[in-house]
Short mmCIF file of C-alpha atoms and ligand atoms in Angstrom, two decimals:
data_model
loop_
_atom_site.label_atom_id
_atom_site.label_comp_id
_atom_site.label_asym_id
_atom_site.label_seq_id
_atom_site.Cartn_x
_atom_site.Cartn_y
_atom_site.Cartn_z
CA MET A 1 -7.18 -16.55 2.55
CA ARG A 2 -4.00 -15.52 0.72
CA ALA A 3 -1.12 -13.50 2.15
CA VAL A 4 0.99 -10.72 0.69
CA ILE A 5 4.43 -10.14 2.18
CA LEU A 6 6.09 -6.84 1.33
CA CYS A 7 9.83 -7.24 0.74
CA ALA A 8 10.53 -4.50 -1.79
CA GLY A 9 12.22 -2.05 0.61
CA GLU A 10 15.78 -1.12 -0.29
CA GLY A 11 17.13 -1.70 3.21
CA THR A 12 19.12 1.55 3.20
CA ARG A 13 19.55 1.42 6.98
CA MET A 14 21.17 -2.00 6.65
CA ARG A 15 23.88 -0.97 4.19
CA PRO A 16 26.46 -2.19 3.34
CA LEU A 17 24.92 -5.65 3.92
CA THR A 18 21.96 -4.87 1.69
CA TYR A 19 24.19 -4.01 -1.28
CA SER A 20 24.63 -7.73 -1.86
CA GLN A 21 21.34 -9.22 -0.61
CA ALA A 22 17.88 -8.14 0.49
CA LYS A 23 17.56 -7.62 4.25
CA HIS A 24 14.79 -10.22 4.34
CA LEU A 25 17.30 -12.87 3.31
CA ILE A 26 19.74 -12.03 6.11
CA PRO A 27 19.53 -14.67 8.84
CA ILE A 28 18.68 -14.04 12.45
CA ALA A 29 19.38 -17.02 14.72
CA ASN A 30 20.58 -18.69 11.50
CA LYS A 31 17.22 -18.41 9.74
CA PRO A 32 16.60 -15.78 7.05
CA VAL A 33 13.96 -13.30 8.17
CA ILE A 34 11.73 -14.33 5.25
CA ASP A 35 11.74 -17.96 6.49
CA LEU A 36 10.64 -16.84 9.95
CA ILE A 37 7.80 -14.86 8.37
CA LEU A 38 6.74 -17.65 5.99
CA GLN A 39 6.56 -20.01 8.95
CA ALA A 40 4.35 -17.56 10.86
CA VAL A 41 2.03 -17.18 7.85
CA LYS A 42 1.85 -20.94 7.39
CA ASP A 43 1.09 -21.37 11.11
CA ALA A 44 -1.90 -19.07 10.52
CA GLY A 45 -3.21 -21.60 7.98
CA ILE A 46 -2.24 -19.69 4.82
CA ARG A 47 -0.34 -21.46 2.02
CA GLU A 48 -0.76 -19.16 -1.01
CA ILE A 49 1.62 -16.28 -0.56
CA GLY A 50 2.60 -13.40 -2.85
CA ILE A 51 5.97 -11.82 -2.11
CA VAL A 52 6.35 -8.25 -3.38
CA VAL A 53 9.98 -7.60 -4.31
CA SER A 54 12.01 -4.91 -6.07
CA PRO A 55 13.14 -5.69 -9.64
CA GLY A 56 16.76 -6.18 -8.54
CA ALA A 57 15.94 -8.54 -5.66
CA ARG A 58 13.58 -10.90 -7.48
CA ALA A 59 16.25 -13.34 -8.62
CA GLY A 60 17.76 -13.60 -5.12
CA PHE A 61 14.39 -14.37 -3.53
CA LYS A 62 13.46 -16.84 -6.23
CA SER A 63 16.70 -18.75 -6.14
CA TYR A 64 16.46 -19.06 -2.36
CA LEU A 65 12.74 -19.75 -1.90
CA GLN A 66 11.83 -21.16 -5.33
CA ASP A 67 8.15 -22.00 -5.63
CA GLY A 68 7.81 -22.81 -1.92
CA SER A 69 6.75 -26.40 -2.50
CA ARG A 70 9.53 -27.83 -0.31
CA ASN A 71 7.79 -26.10 2.62
CA ASP A 72 4.33 -26.98 1.33
CA LEU A 73 3.69 -23.38 0.24
CA GLU A 74 2.70 -21.83 -3.08
CA LEU A 75 4.81 -18.73 -3.61
CA SER A 76 4.28 -16.05 -6.26
CA TYR A 77 6.69 -13.18 -6.88
CA ILE A 78 5.22 -9.77 -7.58
CA VAL A 79 7.54 -6.98 -8.72
CA GLN A 80 7.07 -3.42 -7.50
CA GLN A 81 8.92 -1.51 -10.21
CA LYS A 82 9.54 1.62 -8.11
CA PRO A 83 9.56 2.16 -4.30
CA LYS A 84 6.39 4.26 -4.22
CA GLY A 85 5.20 3.21 -0.78
CA LEU A 86 3.52 0.36 1.04
CA ALA A 87 0.04 1.10 -0.30
CA HIS A 88 1.47 1.13 -3.82
CA ALA A 89 3.07 -2.27 -3.14
CA VAL A 90 -0.35 -3.55 -2.06
CA GLN A 91 -1.81 -2.22 -5.29
CA CYS A 92 0.82 -4.21 -7.20
CA ALA A 93 -0.54 -7.36 -5.50
CA GLN A 94 -4.20 -6.71 -6.39
CA GLY A 95 -4.23 -9.22 -9.26
CA PHE A 96 -2.76 -11.90 -7.00
CA VAL A 97 -5.21 -11.21 -4.16
CA GLY A 98 -8.42 -10.97 -6.20
CA SER A 99 -11.59 -10.14 -4.30
CA GLU A 100 -11.01 -12.22 -1.15
CA PRO A 101 -9.73 -10.84 2.18
CA PHE A 102 -5.96 -11.13 2.57
CA LEU A 103 -3.24 -10.95 5.20
CA LEU A 104 -0.74 -8.15 4.61
CA TYR A 105 2.62 -8.70 6.29
CA LEU A 106 5.50 -6.18 6.17
CA GLY A 107 8.60 -8.27 5.58
CA ASP A 108 10.69 -6.75 8.35
CA ASN A 109 8.31 -7.41 11.25
CA LEU A 110 8.79 -10.32 13.62
CA LEU A 111 6.22 -11.31 16.23
CA GLU A 112 6.72 -13.75 19.06
CA ASN A 113 3.22 -15.15 18.66
CA GLY A 114 2.91 -14.89 14.89
CA VAL A 115 -0.25 -13.83 13.03
CA ARG A 116 -2.69 -16.62 13.78
CA GLY A 117 -4.57 -14.55 16.36
CA LEU A 118 -4.96 -11.70 13.88
CA VAL A 119 -6.25 -13.96 11.09
CA GLU A 120 -8.70 -15.74 13.41
CA GLN A 121 -9.99 -12.47 14.81
CA PHE A 122 -10.75 -11.21 11.30
CA GLN A 123 -12.37 -14.48 10.24
CA GLN A 124 -14.61 -14.56 13.30
CA GLY A 125 -15.53 -10.87 13.16
CA ASP A 126 -17.48 -8.63 10.82
CA SER A 127 -14.91 -5.92 10.03
CA HIS A 128 -13.44 -4.77 6.72
CA ALA A 129 -9.96 -4.61 8.21
CA SER A 130 -8.12 -5.79 11.34
CA ILE A 131 -5.01 -3.83 12.24
CA SER A 132 -2.37 -5.07 14.70
CA LEU A 133 -1.48 -2.60 17.42
CA VAL A 134 1.28 -2.51 20.01
CA GLU A 135 1.86 0.04 22.79
CA VAL A 136 5.22 1.71 22.24
CA ASP A 137 7.39 4.33 23.95
CA ASN A 138 8.21 6.12 20.67
CA PRO A 139 4.94 6.46 18.71
CA ARG A 140 6.43 9.20 16.51
CA SER A 141 8.35 6.49 14.64
CA PHE A 142 5.22 4.59 13.55
CA GLY A 143 1.73 4.82 12.23
CA VAL A 144 -0.40 5.65 15.28
CA ALA A 145 -4.02 4.64 15.91
CA TRP A 146 -6.79 6.31 17.87
CA LEU A 147 -9.72 4.17 18.99
CA GLU A 148 -13.32 4.75 19.90
CA GLU A 149 -14.79 1.77 21.72
CA ASP A 150 -13.80 -1.27 19.65
CA GLU A 151 -13.07 0.52 16.37
CA ILE A 152 -10.13 2.42 14.97
CA LYS A 153 -11.29 5.92 14.05
CA LYS A 154 -8.01 7.61 13.15
CA VAL A 155 -4.57 6.57 11.97
CA VAL A 156 -1.70 8.96 11.33
CA GLU A 157 1.69 8.07 9.86
CA LYS A 158 4.60 9.11 12.11
CA PRO A 159 2.78 12.03 13.79
CA ASP A 160 4.66 14.89 15.46
CA ASN A 161 2.08 14.93 18.24
CA PRO A 162 0.76 11.39 18.64
CA LEU A 163 -2.73 11.12 20.13
CA THR A 164 -1.94 7.69 21.64
CA ASN A 165 1.01 5.35 22.10
CA LEU A 166 -0.65 2.64 19.97
CA ALA A 167 1.63 1.85 17.03
CA VAL A 168 0.21 0.30 13.90
CA ILE A 169 2.59 -2.55 13.27
CA GLY A 170 3.25 -4.45 10.08
CA THR A 171 0.50 -7.09 10.08
CA TYR A 172 -3.02 -6.43 8.83
CA VAL A 173 -6.01 -8.22 7.32
CA PHE A 174 -7.99 -6.33 4.68
CA ASP A 175 -10.94 -7.10 2.51
CA HIS A 176 -11.04 -5.88 -1.12
CA HIS A 177 -12.27 -2.38 -0.16
CA ILE A 178 -8.68 -1.44 0.60
CA PHE A 179 -7.95 -1.29 -3.13
CA ALA A 180 -10.59 1.38 -3.76
CA ALA A 181 -9.23 3.29 -0.75
CA ILE A 182 -5.68 3.19 -2.19
CA GLU A 183 -7.01 4.55 -5.50
CA LYS A 184 -8.28 7.61 -3.66
CA ILE A 185 -5.15 8.61 -1.72
CA GLY A 186 -2.21 10.71 -2.92
CA PRO A 187 1.49 10.66 -2.00
CA SER A 188 2.50 11.68 1.53
CA LYS A 189 5.14 14.21 2.60
CA ARG A 190 7.81 11.57 1.94
CA GLY A 191 6.38 11.08 -1.56
CA GLU A 192 4.89 7.62 -0.93
CA LEU A 193 1.44 6.07 -0.96
CA GLU A 194 1.15 5.26 2.77
CA ILE A 195 -0.76 2.26 4.01
CA THR A 196 -1.91 4.36 6.99
CA ASP A 197 -3.49 6.90 4.61
CA ALA A 198 -5.30 4.06 2.84
CA ILE A 199 -6.60 2.79 6.20
CA GLN A 200 -7.81 6.30 7.08
CA GLN A 201 -9.56 6.46 3.72
CA LEU A 202 -11.25 3.15 4.47
CA ILE A 203 -12.50 4.56 7.80
CA ASP A 204 -13.64 7.83 6.14
CA ASP A 205 -15.56 5.79 3.56
CA GLY A 206 -17.54 4.23 6.42
CA TYR A 207 -15.93 0.80 6.63
CA ARG A 208 -15.36 -0.92 9.95
CA VAL A 209 -11.67 -1.13 10.94
CA VAL A 210 -10.90 -2.92 14.20
CA PRO A 211 -7.78 -3.20 16.33
CA HIS A 212 -5.97 -6.43 17.03
CA ARG A 213 -3.91 -6.24 20.23
CA VAL A 214 -0.64 -8.11 19.78
CA THR A 215 0.57 -10.33 22.60
CA GLY A 216 4.23 -11.21 23.14
CA TRP A 217 7.15 -9.30 21.68
CA TRP A 218 7.19 -7.54 18.32
CA LYS A 219 10.30 -6.35 16.54
CA ASP A 220 10.70 -4.29 13.38
CA VAL A 221 14.12 -5.38 12.11
CA GLY A 222 15.03 -2.37 9.98
CA THR A 223 18.50 -1.68 11.38
CA PRO A 224 21.54 -3.75 12.42
CA ALA A 225 20.81 -2.94 16.08
CA ASP A 226 17.26 -4.27 15.65
CA MET A 227 18.65 -7.45 14.10
CA ILE A 228 21.00 -7.99 17.02
CA ASP A 229 18.14 -7.42 19.49
CA ALA A 230 15.90 -9.83 17.54
CA ASN A 231 18.74 -12.36 17.54
CA GLN A 232 18.70 -12.24 21.35
CA LEU A 233 14.93 -12.68 21.51
CA LEU A 234 14.98 -15.61 19.09
CA LEU A 235 17.93 -17.36 20.73
CA ASP A 236 16.20 -17.06 24.08
CA ALA A 237 13.09 -18.69 22.61
CA MET A 238 14.90 -21.39 20.67
CA ILE A 239 14.66 -25.01 21.61
CA PRO A 240 17.97 -26.79 21.02
CA GLU A 241 17.68 -28.97 17.94
CA THR A 242 21.19 -30.32 17.70
CA ARG A 243 24.21 -30.88 19.87
CA ILE A 244 27.91 -30.52 19.32
CA LYS A 245 29.63 -33.90 18.98
CA ASP A 246 33.20 -32.87 18.40
CA GLY A 247 34.53 -30.54 21.05
CA THR A 248 37.51 -30.77 23.30
CA ASN A 249 37.81 -28.65 26.41
CA LEU A 250 34.37 -27.44 25.54
CA GLU A 251 32.24 -25.85 28.19
CA VAL A 252 28.63 -25.07 27.39
CA LYS A 253 26.73 -23.02 29.92
CA GLY A 254 22.99 -22.62 30.14
CA LYS A 255 20.83 -23.19 27.10
CA LYS A 256 22.33 -24.78 24.01
CA GLY A 257 21.50 -24.77 20.32
CA GLN A 258 24.52 -26.10 18.45
CA ASN A 259 24.90 -27.84 15.15
CA GLU A 260 26.48 -31.28 15.29
CA ASN A 261 28.98 -30.64 12.51
CA ALA A 262 30.61 -27.80 14.38
CA LYS A 263 34.15 -28.32 15.61
CA VAL A 264 34.87 -26.55 18.85
CA ARG A 265 38.30 -26.87 20.43
CA ASP A 266 39.81 -25.26 23.51
CA SER A 267 36.90 -22.89 23.64
CA ARG A 268 34.06 -21.84 25.84
CA LEU A 269 30.54 -21.35 24.52
CA ILE A 270 28.24 -19.32 26.72
CA ALA A 271 24.70 -20.18 25.71
CA PRO A 272 22.53 -19.28 23.98
CA VAL A 273 24.71 -19.68 20.92
CA MET A 274 23.64 -20.96 17.51
CA LEU A 275 26.19 -22.62 15.25
CA GLY A 276 25.67 -23.43 11.58
CA LYS A 277 27.15 -26.35 9.66
CA ASP A 278 30.92 -26.93 9.53
CA VAL A 279 31.75 -24.10 11.91
CA VAL A 280 35.26 -24.19 13.37
CA ILE A 281 35.91 -22.47 16.68
CA GLU A 282 39.32 -22.65 18.34
CA SER A 283 40.73 -21.02 21.45
CA SER A 284 37.80 -18.64 21.69
CA VAL A 285 35.01 -17.55 23.99
CA ILE A 286 31.67 -17.24 22.18
CA GLY A 287 28.42 -15.98 23.63
CA PRO A 288 26.04 -15.26 24.98
CA TYR A 289 23.67 -14.40 22.08
CA VAL A 290 25.81 -15.21 19.08
CA SER A 291 24.51 -16.74 15.84
CA ILE A 292 27.17 -18.16 13.60
CA GLY A 293 26.46 -19.18 10.00
CA ASP A 294 27.69 -22.19 8.02
CA GLY A 295 31.41 -22.57 7.46
CA VAL A 296 32.49 -19.74 9.75
CA ILE A 297 36.02 -20.01 11.20
CA ILE A 298 36.83 -18.30 14.49
CA ARG A 299 40.18 -18.50 16.25
CA ASN A 300 41.57 -16.74 19.30
CA SER A 301 38.58 -14.46 19.57
CA ARG A 302 35.93 -13.30 22.03
CA ILE A 303 32.47 -12.58 20.58
CA GLU A 304 29.14 -11.75 22.19
CA ASN A 305 25.72 -10.40 21.08
CA SER A 306 26.50 -10.73 17.39
CA ILE A 307 25.46 -12.25 14.10
CA ILE A 308 28.25 -13.77 12.01
CA LEU A 309 27.12 -14.72 8.51
CA GLU A 310 28.26 -17.73 6.54
CA ARG A 311 31.93 -18.34 5.77
CA ALA A 312 33.22 -15.30 7.62
CA VAL A 313 36.66 -15.71 9.17
CA ILE A 314 37.55 -14.07 12.49
CA MET A 315 41.06 -14.35 13.91
CA GLY A 316 42.52 -12.79 17.02
CA ALA A 317 39.64 -10.42 17.74
CA ARG A 318 39.86 -9.86 21.49
CA SER A 319 36.36 -8.51 21.94
CA ILE A 320 33.57 -8.24 19.37
CA ASP A 321 30.20 -7.11 20.68
CA ARG A 322 26.86 -6.14 19.01
CA SER A 323 28.23 -6.72 15.52
CA LEU A 324 26.85 -7.95 12.23
CA ILE A 325 29.54 -9.47 10.05
CA GLY A 326 28.75 -10.27 6.41
CA ARG A 327 29.29 -13.39 4.35
CA TYR A 328 32.91 -14.21 3.53
CA ALA A 329 34.05 -11.18 5.54
CA GLU A 330 37.45 -11.40 7.25
CA VAL A 331 38.39 -9.85 10.56
CA LYS A 332 42.01 -10.17 11.58
CA SER A 333 43.13 -8.39 14.66
CA MET A 334 46.48 -7.91 16.35
CA GLY A 335 45.24 -5.47 18.96
CA ASP A 336 43.64 -5.69 22.36
CA SER A 337 40.75 -3.29 22.02
CA SER A 338 37.09 -4.17 21.84
CA SER A 339 35.34 -3.66 18.51
CA ARG A 340 31.93 -3.21 17.01
CA PHE A 341 31.43 -4.03 13.33
CA LEU A 342 28.89 -3.72 10.59
CA LEU A 343 30.75 -5.48 7.79
CA GLY A 344 29.29 -6.15 4.37
CA ASP A 345 29.79 -9.40 2.48
CA HIS A 346 33.38 -10.08 1.36
CA SER A 347 34.77 -7.11 3.31
CA GLN A 348 38.03 -7.19 5.24
CA ALA A 349 38.96 -5.55 8.53
CA LEU A 350 42.56 -5.75 9.64
CA ILE A 351 42.87 -4.05 13.01
C1 LIG B 401 5.77 1.20 8.21
C2 LIG B 401 4.38 1.80 8.25
C3 LIG B 401 4.04 2.26 9.67
C4 LIG B 401 4.21 1.11 10.65
C5 LIG B 401 5.62 0.49 10.52
C6 LIG B 401 5.68 -0.79 11.35
O1 LIG B 401 6.69 2.22 8.46
O2 LIG B 401 4.32 2.88 7.33
O3 LIG B 401 2.70 2.72 9.70
O4 LIG B 401 4.02 1.59 11.96
O5 LIG B 401 5.90 0.16 9.15
O6 LIG B 401 6.91 -1.44 11.21
P1 LIG B 401 8.18 2.17 7.82
O7 LIG B 401 8.92 1.11 8.58
O8 LIG B 401 8.01 1.83 6.38
O9 LIG B 401 8.75 3.54 8.02
#
């Protein structure tokens, strides 16, 4: 089986960070989202993966992931020329997929237990599609499914009056009939070819579509707040791989996950905290739930629940909470107040 990962979204809710890189390349717990997804796909036994990207993002993906061989994967890049919807993106991947069943993975979905269960369920069953479902409190924000016995009979994209609280999440397995279904649908109210409409078409054409109940947490990381929440979930789950070697007056509480090249002086780390390479932390209190990228410098600051991307510099910030700070960004503070930031790459905040 091959997999198609959809990464062509513009990431408008993540601006300004997405002006300089695709949201799928932004790290959570120091790993770009796309790496977390590729690992999950590989864990499901799939090595041939097509990544659907926008024309402007192709170079960034390719220079980071290359052909995938260093992770024992075979990656292909498929360009979706215009953002015409998820079903349109799937159509763009038809040549790559061929006539075999395939895993479709929306590139902003993270699942605690990956997609192995979904793939195995499809392989062992006799359906034309398996659709992952999660019970949610806010079904109006998602595609919503209605079941009859062990089959999905209705799916509606972001309904005003949801029939159930079962959200269709971003992982599916389809056989080739989905392509004929996509041919038959037209654009939705938001002007896109919706994957939910294609699934409904599949059902209306008499094909068997079954639910796959997801276990463990699931997170759609479309906004900075989602990223910060996912950072917490991942740091909680992370097994410490490395340890700090150089640190004076260093106190590490609870779980640890530090890189050995980090230099921590006169500081307190409250775990879980993830430090990249060559991080310098002085006279600061960091954590819990902070991921810090390579080469970040932090002095005289207090940071919790945040993602600090590579080579950012933070000086004198008395309290930073639930923030996402871009690459090479600088925060210099003279004040005492607490702050919340969403700073794009190379930006400066002097407060
Ligand atoms: C998309 C799908 C929707 C699904 C959601 C899951 O919505 O259209 O059916 O529930 O992903 O993340 P979007 O995030 O593109 O609005």
